Amino acid sequence: MKLTKKSHACVRLEKDGRTLVLDPGGFSEEDAALGADAILVTHEHPDHFDEFRLRAAMENNPAAEIWTLKSVAEKISSAFPGRVHTVGHGDTFTAAGFDVQVHGELHAVIHPDIPRITNVGYLVDGGKVFHPGDALTVPDHPVETLMLPVMAPWSKISEVIDYVREVRPQRAYDIHDALLTDLARPIYDRQIGQLGGSEHLRLAPGTSADL
């Protein structure tokens, strides 16, 4: 499997000539989802869900499909009848040849005064990759590669470190990093790498790794 990091929370997975894209939001490249055979969206926030990017991908490939939660599906399903699938915690499905399990139900707490929205994470190919969206969800399954939301308005670095410790992946790649400045990156790299207990890695947008 080939993993390609796009900007912020978006990643592309390629296997056997097919492409799965997760969370092509407004902080990601305009073409982040183009060429996708399947797209997964974790929740409705605009840095994870961008209707323009989804429409472009669906129109580019008439066979492409989307799997997402109800709040996102309601916004786009009418434009692509039969091609947008609603999922929730505990569901399993196959998308573009990838086996996917859905884990989690709620977005992390941003502030007690802000209502929590739904959020799901996607465990791909039996734990090869886990993308939690905007939550520190721990799946009940071993994880090889954790897509780690490294910096967000709803988190602090101690929570990020403890999340890596709890999931115990073989490796953790940073995502959700568009707001993380170059000055701060070495601090995050050092502390997560030294304290997380797993290999901590970072890909620049557009670069790839083989899993």
C-alpha atoms as a PDB file:
ATOM      1  CA  MET A   1       0.000   0.000   0.000  1.00  0.00           C
ATOM      2  CA  LYS A   2       1.247   3.483  -0.853  1.00  0.00           C
ATOM      3  CA  LEU A   3       0.433   6.356   1.496  1.00  0.00           C
ATOM      4  CA  THR A   4       0.606   9.906   0.158  1.00  0.00           C
ATOM      5  CA  LYS A   5       0.219  12.857   2.498  1.00  0.00           C
ATOM      6  CA  LYS A   6      -1.789  15.794   1.227  1.00  0.00           C
ATOM      7  CA  SER A   7      -2.107  19.070   3.093  1.00  0.00           C
ATOM      8  CA  HIS A   8      -3.668  19.046   6.564  1.00  0.00           C
ATOM      9  CA  ALA A   9      -5.868  16.006   7.272  1.00  0.00           C
ATOM     10  CA  CYS A  10      -6.070  14.519   3.773  1.00  0.00           C
ATOM     11  CA  VAL A  11      -4.283  11.312   2.786  1.00  0.00           C
ATOM     12  CA  ARG A  12      -4.368   9.115  -0.321  1.00  0.00           C
ATOM     13  CA  LEU A  13      -3.984   5.346  -0.185  1.00  0.00           C
ATOM     14  CA  GLU A  14      -3.151   3.367  -3.327  1.00  0.00           C
ATOM     15  CA  LYS A  15      -3.261  -0.403  -3.778  1.00  0.00           C
ATOM     16  CA  ASP A  16      -3.655  -2.663  -6.806  1.00  0.00           C
ATOM     17  CA  GLY A  17      -4.154   0.310  -9.103  1.00  0.00           C
ATOM     18  CA  ARG A  18      -6.996   1.834  -7.083  1.00  0.00           C
ATOM     19  CA  THR A  19      -7.069   4.963  -4.920  1.00  0.00           C
ATOM     20  CA  LEU A  20      -8.826   5.743  -1.640  1.00  0.00           C
ATOM     21  CA  VAL A  21      -8.829   9.368  -0.402  1.00  0.00           C
ATOM     22  CA  LEU A  22      -9.665  10.410   3.150  1.00  0.00           C
ATOM     23  CA  ASP A  23     -10.795  13.890   4.240  1.00  0.00           C
ATOM     24  CA  PRO A  24     -10.081  16.129   1.230  1.00  0.00           C
ATOM     25  CA  GLY A  25     -11.046  19.343   3.023  1.00  0.00           C
ATOM     26  CA  GLY A  26     -10.671  23.035   2.413  1.00  0.00           C
ATOM     27  CA  PHE A  27      -7.107  23.186   3.758  1.00  0.00           C
ATOM     28  CA  SER A  28      -6.013  20.508   1.274  1.00  0.00           C
ATOM     29  CA  GLU A  29      -5.066  20.968  -2.368  1.00  0.00           C
ATOM     30  CA  GLU A  30      -7.918  21.659  -4.786  1.00  0.00           C
ATOM     31  CA  ASP A  31      -7.110  18.447  -6.658  1.00  0.00           C
ATOM     32  CA  ALA A  32      -6.627  16.376  -3.496  1.00  0.00           C
ATOM     33  CA  ALA A  33      -9.484  14.010  -4.341  1.00  0.00           C
ATOM     34  CA  LEU A  34      -9.120  13.894  -8.130  1.00  0.00           C
ATOM     35  CA  GLY A  35      -8.513  10.393  -9.414  1.00  0.00           C
ATOM     36  CA  ALA A  36     -10.064   8.766  -6.374  1.00  0.00           C
ATOM     37  CA  ASP A  37     -12.065   5.579  -6.766  1.00  0.00           C
ATOM     38  CA  ALA A  38     -13.508   6.055  -3.276  1.00  0.00           C
ATOM     39  CA  ILE A  39     -13.576   8.886  -0.746  1.00  0.00           C
ATOM     40  CA  LEU A  40     -14.080   8.688   3.018  1.00  0.00           C
ATOM     41  CA  VAL A  41     -15.057  11.750   5.063  1.00  0.00           C
ATOM     42  CA  THR A  42     -14.842  11.730   8.854  1.00  0.00           C
ATOM     43  CA  HIS A  43     -17.068  14.741   9.665  1.00  0.00           C
ATOM     44  CA  GLU A  44     -18.591  17.971   8.416  1.00  0.00           C
ATOM     45  CA  HIS A  45     -16.018  20.597   9.429  1.00  0.00           C
ATOM     46  CA  PRO A  46     -14.717  22.432   6.354  1.00  0.00           C
ATOM     47  CA  ASP A  47     -11.083  21.442   6.858  1.00  0.00           C
ATOM     48  CA  HIS A  48     -12.221  17.819   6.365  1.00  0.00           C
ATOM     49  CA  PHE A  49     -15.269  18.156   4.119  1.00  0.00           C
ATOM     50  CA  ASP A  50     -15.225  20.440   1.092  1.00  0.00           C
ATOM     51  CA  GLU A  51     -18.131  20.064  -1.313  1.00  0.00           C
ATOM     52  CA  PHE A  52     -16.183  21.577  -4.228  1.00  0.00           C
ATOM     53  CA  ARG A  53     -13.425  18.984  -3.911  1.00  0.00           C
ATOM     54  CA  LEU A  54     -15.886  16.108  -3.574  1.00  0.00           C
ATOM     55  CA  ARG A  55     -17.946  17.232  -6.558  1.00  0.00           C
ATOM     56  CA  ALA A  56     -14.824  17.593  -8.695  1.00  0.00           C
ATOM     57  CA  ALA A  57     -13.704  14.062  -7.827  1.00  0.00           C
ATOM     58  CA  MET A  58     -17.130  12.529  -8.393  1.00  0.00           C
ATOM     59  CA  GLU A  59     -17.514  14.253 -11.754  1.00  0.00           C
ATOM     60  CA  ASN A  60     -13.965  13.325 -12.759  1.00  0.00           C
ATOM     61  CA  ASN A  61     -14.678   9.632 -12.145  1.00  0.00           C
ATOM     62  CA  PRO A  62     -18.317   8.598 -12.714  1.00  0.00           C
ATOM     63  CA  ALA A  63     -17.624   5.348 -10.843  1.00  0.00           C
ATOM     64  CA  ALA A  64     -16.271   7.038  -7.718  1.00  0.00           C
ATOM     65  CA  GLU A  65     -18.222   6.660  -4.460  1.00  0.00           C
ATOM     66  CA  ILE A  66     -18.263   8.360  -1.062  1.00  0.00           C
ATOM     67  CA  TRP A  67     -18.674   6.832   2.389  1.00  0.00           C
ATOM     68  CA  THR A  68     -19.378   9.230   5.230  1.00  0.00           C
ATOM     69  CA  LEU A  69     -21.639   9.993   8.164  1.00  0.00           C
ATOM     70  CA  LYS A  70     -25.179  11.301   7.868  1.00  0.00           C
ATOM     71  CA  SER A  71     -24.428  15.018   8.338  1.00  0.00           C
ATOM     72  CA  VAL A  72     -22.110  15.028   5.313  1.00  0.00           C
ATOM     73  CA  ALA A  73     -24.139  12.610   3.190  1.00  0.00           C
ATOM     74  CA  GLU A  74     -27.202  14.850   3.479  1.00  0.00           C
ATOM     75  CA  LYS A  75     -25.258  17.709   1.903  1.00  0.00           C
ATOM     76  CA  ILE A  76     -24.144  15.888  -1.237  1.00  0.00           C
ATOM     77  CA  SER A  77     -26.106  12.671  -1.779  1.00  0.00           C
ATOM     78  CA  SER A  78     -28.807  14.280  -3.938  1.00  0.00           C
ATOM     79  CA  ALA A  79     -26.191  15.310  -6.519  1.00  0.00           C
ATOM     80  CA  PHE A  80     -24.882  11.746  -6.870  1.00  0.00           C
ATOM     81  CA  PRO A  81     -27.764   9.284  -6.379  1.00  0.00           C
ATOM     82  CA  GLY A  82     -26.651   5.848  -5.252  1.00  0.00           C
ATOM     83  CA  ARG A  83     -23.008   6.871  -4.954  1.00  0.00           C
ATOM     84  CA  VAL A  84     -22.982   8.341  -1.415  1.00  0.00           C
ATOM     85  CA  HIS A  85     -23.193   5.869   1.457  1.00  0.00           C
ATOM     86  CA  THR A  86     -24.009   6.691   5.084  1.00  0.00           C
ATOM     87  CA  VAL A  87     -22.017   4.861   7.752  1.00  0.00           C
ATOM     88  CA  GLY A  88     -21.626   4.867  11.513  1.00  0.00           C
ATOM     89  CA  HIS A  89     -19.712   3.221  14.335  1.00  0.00           C
ATOM     90  CA  GLY A  90     -19.442  -0.541  13.902  1.00  0.00           C
ATOM     91  CA  ASP A  91     -20.127  -0.608  10.170  1.00  0.00           C
ATOM     92  CA  THR A  92     -17.851  -2.450   7.758  1.00  0.00           C
ATOM     93  CA  PHE A  93     -17.623  -2.079   3.990  1.00  0.00           C
ATOM     94  CA  THR A  94     -15.286  -2.391   1.021  1.00  0.00           C
ATOM     95  CA  ALA A  95     -14.285   0.763  -0.874  1.00  0.00           C
ATOM     96  CA  ALA A  96     -12.035   0.653  -3.949  1.00  0.00           C
ATOM     97  CA  GLY A  97     -10.762  -2.739  -2.862  1.00  0.00           C
ATOM     98  CA  PHE A  98      -9.929  -1.584   0.683  1.00  0.00           C
ATOM     99  CA  ASP A  99     -11.664  -3.203   3.658  1.00  0.00           C
ATOM    100  CA  VAL A 100     -12.883  -0.505   6.054  1.00  0.00           C
ATOM    101  CA  GLN A 101     -14.213  -0.585   9.616  1.00  0.00           C
ATOM    102  CA  VAL A 102     -15.874   2.472  11.177  1.00  0.00           C
ATOM    103  CA  HIS A 103     -14.896   3.485  14.717  1.00  0.00           C
ATOM    104  CA  GLY A 104     -16.074   6.355  16.894  1.00  0.00           C
ATOM    105  CA  GLU A 105     -19.115   8.578  17.141  1.00  0.00           C
ATOM    106  CA  LEU A 106     -18.268  12.085  18.392  1.00  0.00           C
ATOM    107  CA  HIS A 107     -15.861  14.912  17.604  1.00  0.00           C
ATOM    108  CA  ALA A 108     -13.408  15.790  20.368  1.00  0.00           C
ATOM    109  CA  VAL A 109     -14.512  18.505  22.796  1.00  0.00           C
ATOM    110  CA  ILE A 110     -13.475  21.930  21.492  1.00  0.00           C
ATOM    111  CA  HIS A 111     -15.082  23.802  24.410  1.00  0.00           C
ATOM    112  CA  PRO A 112     -17.923  22.806  26.733  1.00  0.00           C
ATOM    113  CA  ASP A 113     -20.043  25.621  25.280  1.00  0.00           C
ATOM    114  CA  ILE A 114     -19.721  24.253  21.734  1.00  0.00           C
ATOM    115  CA  PRO A 115     -22.052  21.332  20.938  1.00  0.00           C
ATOM    116  CA  ARG A 116     -20.220  18.203  19.843  1.00  0.00           C
ATOM    117  CA  ILE A 117     -20.882  16.950  16.329  1.00  0.00           C
ATOM    118  CA  THR A 118     -20.579  13.429  14.987  1.00  0.00           C
ATOM    119  CA  ASN A 119     -17.196  12.146  13.831  1.00  0.00           C
ATOM    120  CA  VAL A 120     -16.098   8.722  12.668  1.00  0.00           C
ATOM    121  CA  GLY A 121     -12.682   7.160  12.174  1.00  0.00           C
ATOM    122  CA  TYR A 122     -11.755   4.648   9.481  1.00  0.00           C
ATOM    123  CA  LEU A 123      -9.664   1.531  10.064  1.00  0.00           C
ATOM    124  CA  VAL A 124      -8.350   0.363   6.697  1.00  0.00           C
ATOM    125  CA  ASP A 125      -7.347  -3.181   5.709  1.00  0.00           C
ATOM    126  CA  GLY A 126      -7.510  -4.716   9.149  1.00  0.00           C
ATOM    127  CA  GLY A 127      -5.443  -2.069  10.902  1.00  0.00           C
ATOM    128  CA  LYS A 128      -2.922  -1.231   8.207  1.00  0.00           C
ATOM    129  CA  VAL A 129      -4.020   2.422   8.589  1.00  0.00           C
ATOM    130  CA  PHE A 130      -6.295   4.233  11.029  1.00  0.00           C
ATOM    131  CA  HIS A 131      -7.539   7.785  10.392  1.00  0.00           C
ATOM    132  CA  PRO A 132      -9.508   9.051  13.424  1.00  0.00           C
ATOM    133  CA  GLY A 133     -10.725  12.376  12.027  1.00  0.00           C
ATOM    134  CA  ASP A 134     -11.076  14.946  14.809  1.00  0.00           C
ATOM    135  CA  ALA A 135     -11.167  12.607  17.787  1.00  0.00           C
ATOM    136  CA  LEU A 136      -8.766  10.526  19.817  1.00  0.00           C
ATOM    137  CA  THR A 137     -10.658   7.310  19.141  1.00  0.00           C
ATOM    138  CA  VAL A 138      -8.930   4.071  20.122  1.00  0.00           C
ATOM    139  CA  PRO A 139     -10.120   1.213  17.910  1.00  0.00           C
ATOM    140  CA  ASP A 140     -10.522  -2.238  19.410  1.00  0.00           C
ATOM    141  CA  HIS A 141      -7.991  -3.577  16.927  1.00  0.00           C
ATOM    142  CA  PRO A 142      -4.201  -3.354  16.564  1.00  0.00           C
ATOM    143  CA  VAL A 143      -3.060  -0.453  14.382  1.00  0.00           C
ATOM    144  CA  GLU A 144       0.059  -0.535  12.227  1.00  0.00           C
ATOM    145  CA  THR A 145      -0.036   3.067  10.977  1.00  0.00           C
ATOM    146  CA  LEU A 146      -1.847   5.774  12.927  1.00  0.00           C
ATOM    147  CA  MET A 147      -2.683   9.018  11.164  1.00  0.00           C
ATOM    148  CA  LEU A 148      -2.070  11.271  14.147  1.00  0.00           C
ATOM    149  CA  PRO A 149      -3.994  14.579  14.545  1.00  0.00           C
ATOM    150  CA  VAL A 150      -0.948  16.350  15.846  1.00  0.00           C
ATOM    151  CA  MET A 151      -2.257  19.869  16.419  1.00  0.00           C
ATOM    152  CA  ALA A 152      -5.801  21.238  16.704  1.00  0.00           C
ATOM    153  CA  PRO A 153      -7.835  23.804  18.647  1.00  0.00           C
ATOM    154  CA  TRP A 154      -9.308  20.894  20.581  1.00  0.00           C
ATOM    155  CA  SER A 155      -6.071  19.241  21.709  1.00  0.00           C
ATOM    156  CA  LYS A 156      -2.877  19.728  23.666  1.00  0.00           C
ATOM    157  CA  ILE A 157       0.373  17.859  23.173  1.00  0.00           C
ATOM    158  CA  SER A 158       0.032  15.773  26.342  1.00  0.00           C
ATOM    159  CA  GLU A 159      -3.233  14.361  24.949  1.00  0.00           C
ATOM    160  CA  VAL A 160      -1.570  13.627  21.610  1.00  0.00           C
ATOM    161  CA  ILE A 161       1.272  11.781  23.341  1.00  0.00           C
ATOM    162  CA  ASP A 162      -1.116   9.784  25.539  1.00  0.00           C
ATOM    163  CA  TYR A 163      -3.183   8.913  22.462  1.00  0.00           C
ATOM    164  CA  VAL A 164      -0.150   7.388  20.743  1.00  0.00           C
ATOM    165  CA  ARG A 165       0.632   5.480  23.936  1.00  0.00           C
ATOM    166  CA  GLU A 166      -2.919   4.105  24.127  1.00  0.00           C
ATOM    167  CA  VAL A 167      -3.221   3.082  20.458  1.00  0.00           C
ATOM    168  CA  ARG A 168       0.344   1.701  20.409  1.00  0.00           C
ATOM    169  CA  PRO A 169       0.766   1.738  16.618  1.00  0.00           C
ATOM    170  CA  GLN A 170       3.944   0.566  14.936  1.00  0.00           C
ATOM    171  CA  ARG A 171       4.269   4.092  13.553  1.00  0.00           C
ATOM    172  CA  ALA A 172       2.406   7.412  13.683  1.00  0.00           C
ATOM    173  CA  TYR A 173       2.345   9.893  10.812  1.00  0.00           C
ATOM    174  CA  ASP A 174       1.321  13.488  11.474  1.00  0.00           C
ATOM    175  CA  ILE A 175      -1.909  14.821  10.012  1.00  0.00           C
ATOM    176  CA  HIS A 176      -4.056  17.816  10.988  1.00  0.00           C
ATOM    177  CA  ASP A 177      -0.961  19.974  10.837  1.00  0.00           C
ATOM    178  CA  ALA A 178      -1.824  22.927   8.597  1.00  0.00           C
ATOM    179  CA  LEU A 179      -1.843  25.305  11.578  1.00  0.00           C
ATOM    180  CA  LEU A 180       1.426  23.980  13.001  1.00  0.00           C
ATOM    181  CA  THR A 181       4.227  26.435  12.235  1.00  0.00           C
ATOM    182  CA  ASP A 182       7.733  25.434  11.215  1.00  0.00           C
ATOM    183  CA  LEU A 183       8.982  26.893  14.503  1.00  0.00           C
ATOM    184  CA  ALA A 184       6.810  24.483  16.476  1.00  0.00           C
ATOM    185  CA  ARG A 185       7.393  21.333  14.439  1.00  0.00           C
ATOM    186  CA  PRO A 186      10.743  20.376  16.051  1.00  0.00           C
ATOM    187  CA  ILE A 187       9.156  20.661  19.501  1.00  0.00           C
ATOM    188  CA  TYR A 188       6.270  18.383  18.535  1.00  0.00           C
ATOM    189  CA  ASP A 189       8.610  15.962  16.756  1.00  0.00           C
ATOM    190  CA  ARG A 190      10.894  15.698  19.782  1.00  0.00           C
ATOM    191  CA  GLN A 191       8.243  15.346  22.460  1.00  0.00           C
ATOM    192  CA  ILE A 192       5.983  12.915  20.594  1.00  0.00           C
ATOM    193  CA  GLY A 193       8.983  10.933  19.376  1.00  0.00           C
ATOM    194  CA  GLN A 194      10.556  10.657  22.814  1.00  0.00           C
ATOM    195  CA  LEU A 195       7.403  10.102  24.852  1.00  0.00           C
ATOM    196  CA  GLY A 196       4.856   8.427  22.567  1.00  0.00           C
ATOM    197  CA  GLY A 197       6.447   5.006  22.549  1.00  0.00           C
ATOM    198  CA  SER A 198       6.004   4.484  18.790  1.00  0.00           C
ATOM    199  CA  GLU A 199       7.941   5.549  15.735  1.00  0.00           C
ATOM    200  CA  HIS A 200       6.873   9.127  14.977  1.00  0.00           C
ATOM    201  CA  LEU A 201       7.103  10.265  11.358  1.00  0.00           C
ATOM    202  CA  ARG A 202       6.148  13.242   9.231  1.00  0.00           C
ATOM    203  CA  LEU A 203       5.583  13.525   5.480  1.00  0.00           C
ATOM    204  CA  ALA A 204       5.613  16.826   3.617  1.00  0.00           C
ATOM    205  CA  PRO A 205       2.497  17.357   1.494  1.00  0.00           C
ATOM    206  CA  GLY A 206       2.829  15.488  -1.782  1.00  0.00           C
ATOM    207  CA  THR A 207       5.354  12.939  -0.525  1.00  0.00           C
ATOM    208  CA  SER A 208       4.709   9.239  -0.036  1.00  0.00           C
ATOM    209  CA  ALA A 209       5.686   6.167   1.944  1.00  0.00           C
ATOM    210  CA  ASP A 210       5.195   2.454   1.309  1.00  0.00           C
ATOM    211  CA  LEU A 211       3.399   0.627   4.094  1.00  0.00           C
END
